[in-house]
Coordinates of C-alpha atoms in Angstrom, one line a residue:
Chain V
M1 CA 145.3 111.2 94.5
I2 CA 143.2 108.8 96.1
T3 CA 139.6 109.3 97.9
I4 CA 139.1 108.5 101.5
L5 CA 135.4 107.8 102.8
Y6 CA 134.6 107.3 106.3
F7 CA 131.2 105.7 107.6
A8 CA 128.8 105.6 110.6
S9 CA 130.6 106.3 114.0
I10 CA 133.9 107.0 112.5
R11 CA 132.5 109.8 109.9
E12 CA 130.9 111.4 113.1
H13 CA 134.2 111.4 115.0
M14 CA 136.4 112.4 111.8
G15 CA 133.6 115.3 111.3
K16 CA 133.6 114.3 107.4
A17 CA 132.3 111.6 104.8
K18 CA 135.1 112.0 102.2
E19 CA 138.6 113.4 101.4
T20 CA 141.2 113.6 99.0
V21 CA 144.7 112.8 99.6
E22 CA 147.7 113.1 97.4
L23 CA 149.8 110.1 97.0
T24 CA 153.5 110.6 97.9
E25 CA 155.8 107.9 96.7
N26 CA 156.2 106.7 100.0
I27 CA 152.3 105.7 100.4
T28 CA 152.1 102.2 98.8
T29 CA 150.2 100.3 101.1
V30 CA 147.3 100.7 103.5
E31 CA 149.7 100.6 106.4
A32 CA 151.5 103.4 105.0
L33 CA 148.5 105.6 104.3
I34 CA 147.3 104.7 107.8
R35 CA 150.6 106.3 108.9
H36 CA 150.6 109.4 106.8
L37 CA 147.0 110.2 108.0
S38 CA 147.8 109.8 111.8
E39 CA 150.7 112.1 111.4
T40 CA 148.6 114.9 109.6
N41 CA 145.3 114.5 111.5
S42 CA 144.9 114.3 115.2
A43 CA 141.0 112.8 115.0
F44 CA 142.6 110.0 112.9
N45 CA 145.0 109.2 115.2
Q46 CA 143.1 109.1 118.4
L47 CA 140.9 106.5 116.2
C48 CA 143.9 104.1 115.5
Q49 CA 144.8 104.4 119.2
S50 CA 141.1 103.3 120.2
A51 CA 140.5 99.5 120.9
N52 CA 138.3 99.0 118.2
S53 CA 140.5 99.9 115.1
P54 CA 138.5 100.3 111.9
L55 CA 137.9 97.8 109.1
I56 CA 139.4 99.0 105.9
S57 CA 138.0 98.7 102.1
V58 CA 140.2 99.4 99.2
N59 CA 137.8 99.8 96.2
Q60 CA 135.1 98.4 97.8
V61 CA 136.7 95.3 99.0
F62 CA 137.8 94.2 102.6
A63 CA 141.7 95.2 102.5
E64 CA 144.6 94.5 104.9
P65 CA 147.4 96.4 106.2
S66 CA 149.9 95.2 103.7
S67 CA 147.0 95.9 100.8
P68 CA 148.5 97.9 98.0
I69 CA 147.4 101.4 97.5
V70 CA 147.9 103.0 93.8
F71 CA 146.2 106.3 92.4
G72 CA 142.7 106.7 91.9
D73 CA 142.0 103.9 94.7
E74 CA 139.0 104.3 96.7
V75 CA 139.9 103.4 100.4
G76 CA 137.1 103.1 103.3
F77 CA 137.5 103.0 106.9
F78 CA 134.7 101.8 108.8
P79 CA 133.4 100.5 112.6
S80 CA 132.5 96.6 112.7
M81 CA 129.3 96.1 110.4
T82 CA 125.8 95.5 112.5
G83 CA 123.2 94.4 109.0
G84 CA 120.5 92.3 109.3
Chain K
M1 CA 118.4 89.3 92.9
I2 CA 119.9 92.0 95.2
S3 CA 118.3 95.4 96.4
V4 CA 119.3 98.0 98.9
Q5 CA 116.5 100.3 99.1
T6 CA 114.9 103.1 101.3
S7 CA 111.5 101.7 100.4
D8 CA 109.5 99.0 102.0
F9 CA 109.0 95.6 100.2
E10 CA 105.9 93.3 99.7
L11 CA 106.4 89.6 100.9
E12 CA 104.0 88.5 98.7
A13 CA 105.5 89.8 95.5
E14 CA 108.6 88.5 96.1
Y15 CA 107.3 85.1 97.1
T16 CA 105.3 85.1 93.7
S17 CA 108.8 86.1 91.8
L18 CA 110.5 83.6 93.7
R19 CA 108.2 80.8 92.9
N20 CA 108.2 81.7 88.9
H21 CA 111.9 81.8 88.7
A22 CA 112.6 79.0 90.8
G23 CA 111.6 76.1 88.0
D24 CA 110.5 72.9 90.2
A25 CA 111.4 73.9 93.4
G26 CA 110.0 71.8 96.3
A27 CA 110.9 74.2 99.2
I28 CA 111.0 78.2 99.9
V29 CA 112.4 79.9 103.1
M30 CA 111.8 83.5 103.2
F31 CA 113.5 85.2 106.3
T32 CA 112.2 88.8 107.5
G33 CA 113.9 90.8 109.9
L34 CA 111.8 93.3 111.7
V35 CA 113.2 96.3 113.9
R36 CA 112.4 95.4 117.7
E37 CA 111.5 97.9 120.2
I38 CA 113.6 96.4 122.8
C39 CA 116.8 95.9 121.1
T40 CA 119.5 93.6 122.7
A41 CA 122.0 93.8 120.0
Q42 CA 123.4 97.1 121.5
S43 CA 124.4 95.3 124.6
D44 CA 124.1 91.6 126.6
N45 CA 123.0 93.3 129.6
P46 CA 119.1 93.8 129.5
G47 CA 119.4 96.3 132.6
D48 CA 121.3 98.5 129.7
L49 CA 118.2 99.0 127.3
D50 CA 115.8 101.4 126.6
K51 CA 112.9 101.4 124.0
T52 CA 113.9 102.3 120.4
E53 CA 112.1 105.3 118.7
R54 CA 113.7 104.8 115.5
L55 CA 117.0 103.2 113.8
F56 CA 118.8 104.9 110.7
L57 CA 120.4 102.4 108.8
E58 CA 123.9 103.6 107.1
H59 CA 125.3 102.0 104.5
Y60 CA 128.8 101.8 102.2
P61 CA 126.7 102.3 98.6
G62 CA 128.7 100.3 96.0
M63 CA 130.3 98.2 98.3
T64 CA 127.1 96.8 100.0
E65 CA 125.8 95.8 96.7
K66 CA 129.1 93.7 95.9
Q67 CA 129.0 92.3 99.2
L68 CA 125.7 91.0 99.0
E69 CA 126.2 89.4 95.6
K70 CA 129.1 87.9 96.8
I71 CA 127.3 86.4 99.9
A72 CA 124.2 85.0 97.4
R73 CA 127.1 83.6 95.1
E74 CA 128.7 81.8 97.9
A75 CA 125.6 80.3 98.9
S76 CA 124.6 79.3 95.5
E77 CA 128.0 77.3 95.5
R78 CA 127.4 75.8 98.6
W79 CA 123.8 74.6 98.1
P80 CA 121.8 73.9 94.9
L81 CA 119.7 76.6 95.1
L82 CA 117.1 77.3 92.4
A83 CA 116.5 81.3 93.5
V84 CA 118.2 83.7 95.7
R85 CA 116.5 86.9 96.5
I86 CA 118.0 89.7 99.6
I87 CA 116.5 92.9 99.9
H88 CA 118.2 95.1 102.9
R89 CA 116.6 98.6 103.6
V90 CA 118.5 101.8 104.7
G91 CA 117.8 104.9 106.0
E92 CA 115.1 105.8 109.0
L93 CA 113.3 103.0 110.3
F94 CA 110.8 102.5 112.9
P95 CA 109.6 99.3 115.6
G96 CA 108.1 96.9 113.8
D97 CA 109.3 97.7 110.4
Q98 CA 110.7 95.5 108.1
I99 CA 114.5 95.8 107.9
V100 CA 115.8 92.7 106.1
L101 CA 114.4 89.9 103.5
V102 CA 116.4 86.8 102.6
A103 CA 114.7 84.5 100.2
T104 CA 115.8 81.0 98.8
A105 CA 114.2 78.5 96.9
S106 CA 115.6 75.0 96.1
S107 CA 114.5 71.3 95.2
H108 CA 115.3 70.4 98.8
R109 CA 114.0 71.8 102.4
Q110 CA 117.6 71.7 104.2
A111 CA 119.1 73.6 101.3
A112 CA 116.8 76.1 101.4
F113 CA 116.9 76.5 105.4
E114 CA 120.5 76.4 105.6
S115 CA 121.6 78.7 102.9
A116 CA 119.2 81.5 104.2
N117 CA 120.4 81.3 107.5
F118 CA 123.9 81.4 106.0
I119 CA 123.1 84.5 104.3
M120 CA 121.8 86.3 107.5
D121 CA 124.9 85.1 109.3
F122 CA 127.2 87.0 106.7
L123 CA 124.8 89.9 106.2
K124 CA 125.3 90.2 110.2
S125 CA 128.7 90.9 110.2
R126 CA 130.1 91.0 106.6
A127 CA 128.2 93.2 105.1
P128 CA 128.8 97.3 105.4
F129 CA 125.6 98.4 107.1
W130 CA 125.5 100.2 110.0
K131 CA 122.6 100.7 112.8
K132 CA 122.0 104.3 114.8
Q133 CA 119.3 103.6 117.4
T134 CA 117.7 106.6 118.7
S135 CA 115.5 106.3 122.0
S136 CA 114.1 108.5 124.3
A137 CA 117.6 108.7 126.4
E138 CA 120.0 109.0 123.3
S139 CA 121.3 108.2 119.9
R140 CA 124.0 105.7 119.6
W141 CA 125.6 103.5 117.2
I142 CA 124.8 99.8 117.7
E143 CA 128.1 97.9 118.0
S144 CA 128.5 94.2 116.7
R145 CA 128.1 91.4 118.9
I146 CA 130.6 88.5 119.5
S147 CA 127.8 86.2 119.0
D148 CA 127.4 87.5 115.4
V149 CA 131.0 86.9 114.5
D150 CA 130.9 83.7 116.4
S151 CA 127.9 82.3 114.2
L152 CA 130.1 82.7 110.8
K153 CA 132.4 80.1 112.2
R154 CA 130.0 77.5 111.8
W155 CA 130.0 77.6 108.0
R156 CA 134.1 77.3 107.9
E157 CA 134.9 74.0 106.8
Chain H
M1 CA 97.5 78.4 114.8
I2 CA 96.9 74.9 112.9
S3 CA 94.9 74.3 109.9
V4 CA 94.5 71.3 107.7
Q5 CA 92.5 72.4 104.9
T6 CA 92.0 71.3 101.0
S7 CA 91.8 75.1 100.0
D8 CA 94.9 77.0 99.4
F9 CA 96.7 79.8 101.5
E10 CA 97.8 83.3 101.0
L11 CA 101.1 83.6 101.9
E12 CA 100.9 87.7 102.9
A13 CA 97.8 87.3 104.7
E14 CA 99.6 84.6 107.0
Y15 CA 102.4 86.7 107.3
T16 CA 100.3 90.1 108.1
S17 CA 98.7 87.9 110.6
L18 CA 101.9 86.7 112.2
R19 CA 103.3 90.1 112.4
N20 CA 100.1 91.3 114.3
H21 CA 100.0 88.5 116.7
A22 CA 103.8 88.0 117.4
G23 CA 104.3 91.5 119.6
D24 CA 108.0 92.7 119.2
A25 CA 109.3 90.0 117.0
G26 CA 112.6 90.7 115.2
A27 CA 112.5 87.4 113.0
I28 CA 110.2 85.9 110.7
V29 CA 110.6 82.5 108.9
M30 CA 108.4 81.4 106.4
F31 CA 108.8 77.8 105.0
T32 CA 106.7 76.9 102.2
G33 CA 106.6 73.1 100.6
L34 CA 105.4 73.1 96.8
V35 CA 104.0 70.1 94.9
R36 CA 107.5 68.9 92.9
E37 CA 107.4 67.9 89.3
I38 CA 110.1 65.6 90.0
C39 CA 109.6 63.9 93.0
T40 CA 112.8 62.0 94.4
A41 CA 111.0 61.4 97.7
Q42 CA 109.6 58.2 96.2
S43 CA 113.0 56.7 95.4
D44 CA 116.8 57.6 95.5
N45 CA 117.6 56.4 92.0
P46 CA 116.7 59.3 89.9
G47 CA 116.5 57.0 86.6
D48 CA 113.3 55.6 88.2
L49 CA 111.5 58.6 88.0
D50 CA 108.7 60.0 85.9
K51 CA 106.9 63.3 85.8
T52 CA 104.1 64.1 88.6
E53 CA 100.6 64.7 87.1
R54 CA 99.2 64.8 90.2
L55 CA 99.5 64.3 94.0
F56 CA 96.6 63.0 96.5
L57 CA 97.2 63.8 100.0
E58 CA 95.4 61.8 102.4
H59 CA 95.3 62.3 106.5
Y60 CA 94.0 61.0 109.4
P61 CA 91.3 63.6 110.6
G62 CA 91.6 64.4 114.3
M63 CA 94.5 62.7 114.6
T64 CA 96.4 65.0 112.1
E65 CA 95.2 68.0 114.4
K66 CA 96.4 66.8 117.6
Q67 CA 100.1 65.6 116.4
L68 CA 100.2 69.2 114.7
E69 CA 99.3 70.8 117.9
K70 CA 101.7 68.5 119.7
I71 CA 104.6 69.3 117.3
A72 CA 103.8 73.4 117.5
R73 CA 103.8 73.0 121.5
E74 CA 106.8 71.5 121.5
A75 CA 108.5 73.9 119.2
S76 CA 107.2 76.3 121.8
E77 CA 109.0 74.7 124.6
R78 CA 112.3 74.2 123.2
W79 CA 112.5 78.1 121.5
P80 CA 111.1 81.3 122.6
L81 CA 108.4 81.6 120.0
L82 CA 106.3 84.7 119.8
A83 CA 103.9 83.1 117.2
V84 CA 103.6 79.7 115.3
R85 CA 101.6 78.9 112.3
I86 CA 101.2 75.5 110.6
I87 CA 98.8 75.0 107.5
H88 CA 98.7 71.5 105.7
R89 CA 97.0 71.3 102.7
V90 CA 95.2 67.9 101.8
G91 CA 93.2 66.3 98.7
E92 CA 94.4 66.6 95.0
L93 CA 97.5 68.7 94.2
F94 CA 99.1 69.4 91.3
P95 CA 103.1 70.8 90.5
G96 CA 103.9 74.0 91.7
D97 CA 100.9 73.7 94.2
Q98 CA 101.7 74.7 97.9
I99 CA 101.3 72.0 100.1
V100 CA 102.5 73.2 103.4
L101 CA 103.3 76.3 105.7
V102 CA 105.5 76.6 108.6
A103 CA 105.7 80.2 110.2
T104 CA 107.5 81.1 113.4
A105 CA 108.3 84.6 115.0
S106 CA 110.9 85.1 117.9
S107 CA 112.7 87.9 119.3
H108 CA 115.7 85.8 117.8
R109 CA 116.9 84.6 114.1
Q110 CA 118.3 81.2 115.2
A111 CA 115.4 80.2 117.4
A112 CA 112.7 81.2 114.2
F113 CA 115.1 79.2 111.8
E114 CA 115.5 76.3 114.3
S115 CA 112.0 75.9 115.2
A116 CA 110.5 76.1 111.7
N117 CA 112.9 73.6 110.6
F118 CA 112.1 71.2 113.8
I119 CA 108.5 71.4 113.0
M120 CA 109.1 70.7 109.3
D121 CA 111.2 67.7 110.4
F122 CA 108.1 66.6 112.6
L123 CA 105.6 67.0 109.9
K124 CA 107.4 64.5 107.7
S125 CA 107.2 61.6 109.5
R126 CA 105.3 62.2 112.7
A127 CA 101.9 63.7 111.4
P128 CA 99.5 61.3 109.8
F129 CA 99.5 62.4 106.1
W130 CA 99.8 60.2 103.0
K131 CA 101.0 61.0 99.5
K132 CA 99.5 59.3 96.7
Q133 CA 101.5 60.5 93.6
T134 CA 99.8 60.1 90.0
S135 CA 102.4 60.0 87.1
S136 CA 101.7 59.1 83.4
A137 CA 103.1 56.0 84.5
E138 CA 100.8 54.8 87.4
S139 CA 99.6 55.8 90.7
R140 CA 101.6 54.9 93.7
W141 CA 101.9 55.7 97.3
I142 CA 105.2 57.8 98.2
E143 CA 107.4 55.7 100.6
S144 CA 108.8 57.4 103.5
R145 CA 112.5 58.5 103.2
I146 CA 115.3 56.8 105.7
S147 CA 116.4 60.2 105.0
D148 CA 113.8 61.7 107.1
V149 CA 113.4 59.7 109.6
D150 CA 117.3 60.3 110.2
S151 CA 116.5 63.6 110.5
L152 CA 114.4 63.7 113.5
K153 CA 117.2 62.3 115.7
R154 CA 119.3 65.7 115.2
W155 CA 116.6 67.0 118.1
R156 CA 116.9 64.4 120.5
E157 CA 119.2 65.6 123.3
Chain C
M1 CA 82.9 47.1 120.5
I2 CA 85.7 49.2 118.8
T3 CA 86.4 51.1 115.5
I4 CA 89.4 50.4 113.3
L5 CA 90.7 52.7 110.8
Y6 CA 92.9 51.9 107.7
F7 CA 94.8 54.6 105.9
A8 CA 96.2 54.9 102.7
S9 CA 98.1 51.9 101.0
I10 CA 96.7 49.9 103.9
R11 CA 92.9 51.2 103.6
E12 CA 93.3 50.3 99.5
H13 CA 94.8 46.9 100.6
M14 CA 92.1 46.0 103.3
G15 CA 89.5 47.1 100.7
K16 CA 87.6 49.5 103.4
A17 CA 88.4 52.4 105.4
K18 CA 86.4 51.5 108.7
E19 CA 85.2 48.6 110.5
T20 CA 83.8 47.5 114.1
V21 CA 85.0 44.7 115.9
E22 CA 83.3 43.2 119.3
L23 CA 85.8 43.2 121.8
T24 CA 86.1 39.6 123.7
E25 CA 87.6 39.3 127.0
N26 CA 90.6 38.4 125.6
I27 CA 91.4 41.2 123.4
T28 CA 93.1 43.7 125.9
T29 CA 96.0 44.9 124.1
V30 CA 96.9 46.0 120.4
E31 CA 99.2 43.1 120.5
A32 CA 95.7 40.9 121.2
L33 CA 93.4 42.7 118.5
I34 CA 96.4 42.3 115.8
R35 CA 96.3 38.4 116.7
H36 CA 93.0 38.4 116.6
L37 CA 92.2 40.4 113.3
S38 CA 95.2 38.3 111.4
E39 CA 93.2 35.2 112.4
T40 CA 90.1 36.2 111.2
N41 CA 91.0 38.3 108.1
S42 CA 93.7 36.9 105.5
A43 CA 94.5 40.5 103.9
F44 CA 95.1 41.6 107.3
N45 CA 97.4 38.5 108.1
Q46 CA 99.2 39.3 104.9
L47 CA 99.6 43.0 106.3
C48 CA 101.5 41.7 109.5
Q49 CA 103.8 39.4 107.2
S50 CA 105.3 42.2 105.3
A51 CA 108.4 43.9 105.8
N52 CA 106.6 47.0 106.4
S53 CA 104.3 46.5 109.8
P54 CA 101.8 49.2 109.9
L55 CA 101.8 51.7 112.5
I56 CA 99.3 52.2 115.2
S57 CA 97.6 54.7 117.1
V58 CA 94.9 54.5 119.7
N59 CA 92.5 57.1 120.1
Q60 CA 94.2 59.2 117.9
V61 CA 97.6 58.9 119.8
F62 CA 100.4 56.9 118.8
A63 CA 100.4 53.1 120.4
E64 CA 102.5 50.2 121.1
P65 CA 101.5 46.3 120.8
S66 CA 101.3 46.4 125.0
S67 CA 99.0 49.8 125.0
P68 CA 95.7 48.7 126.2
I69 CA 92.2 48.5 124.5
V70 CA 88.9 49.0 126.0
F71 CA 85.2 49.4 125.0
G72 CA 84.8 52.3 122.7
D73 CA 88.3 52.9 121.5
E74 CA 89.4 54.0 118.1
V75 CA 92.5 52.0 116.4
G76 CA 94.0 53.3 113.2
F77 CA 96.4 51.1 110.9
F78 CA 98.6 53.0 108.7
P79 CA 101.9 53.1 106.5
S80 CA 104.7 55.2 107.3
M81 CA 103.6 58.8 107.0
T82 CA 105.2 61.2 104.3
G83 CA 104.0 64.1 104.9
G84 CA 105.1 68.0 104.7

């Protein structure tokens, strides 16, 4: 099982801040997780088709589509940041 | 050295603490960011704008602190700093409120100036903060400016 | 806006006054210069140095104020500033003491950073101040550093 | 008559902070004033021969050797500045 967190406009779009997802044996990378979420959740699918694709973190560190995902990971999806 | 907080901060207290910790510093730079009523960050078209009534700052607890620590560490590796302080506020803020403080102390003036500027550039687009602006007309998430992303490129060697 | 004084200054009071006068400022940069115990300004050879016991700052009353006004005016012409404050102390100072404050407020971060840096560069070598350093070994006038004069060239367009 | 001010190391070298000088009709520029002072004051002459020649102001504004001098002017001689 992994934890997924959504932030800011993506949190509002998804209608939730957090969810947990069971890891099947084919979900081993961020890319595979995104494919899985797109297939099972139309709001997430919409997000991936938009011009501004979300930024991704794994265990609170910026991640790439190829980054590995393992049991217990915390994955964040968020829009581009506007601090300062 | 790093704080993410809803409460306001006192510049003098931070300055005094920095002076006490910075040994034989010759230069202290303190940058304060304030909430503007007219916020051009949301758009480059000034015709688009209406006045900010309030700002809501969301962040990613845990990751934010890690990124701020990382930014402070990077600055300390690039410049000979004697002290670094970063405070970023979150939650609900109003025009004129303090949002962010970046303070650096060094023996040398240029190191203090450049490192504070560097930290601000990274804060703008590499730390997980998001601003939602509420005006009389609407509430909307502020989008990152291309110029903020471009500013980062200055520091690549 | 410009002060040349023997007395110390309070950062918080200057900051509050700047915030009150700067309208819808988004960025405030405050630079403070402190007396260093190990002062490399007198020489580029660290082997030469002994510890500063005190510093005496002489100036040219009348001309100093004119030059500071000119520097502040030039900064305001180059950058969209909402407020500028310069305080330079004179007389006898000791290690850790505040010597100088340069504070700028603007809508934009880069304008605040660059203008404060610009003013400091000009203060270093275009305002009639002279520092005499007293160490355990001797008293001597600090000579201007070539790097300070070179820093000025950055701002020529 | 004009007023001459000396500052910092130059004040110490000259042994005075201030003096007044009568303007003769050939002292019309900073350059002529410097020539006059060098001829009448050996400490000043020494100063002009040193590697770091003094900076000059007329009426509290930076001046050049060619800057004019008139009755009532305030002329400053000082070493390179070390503020900030």
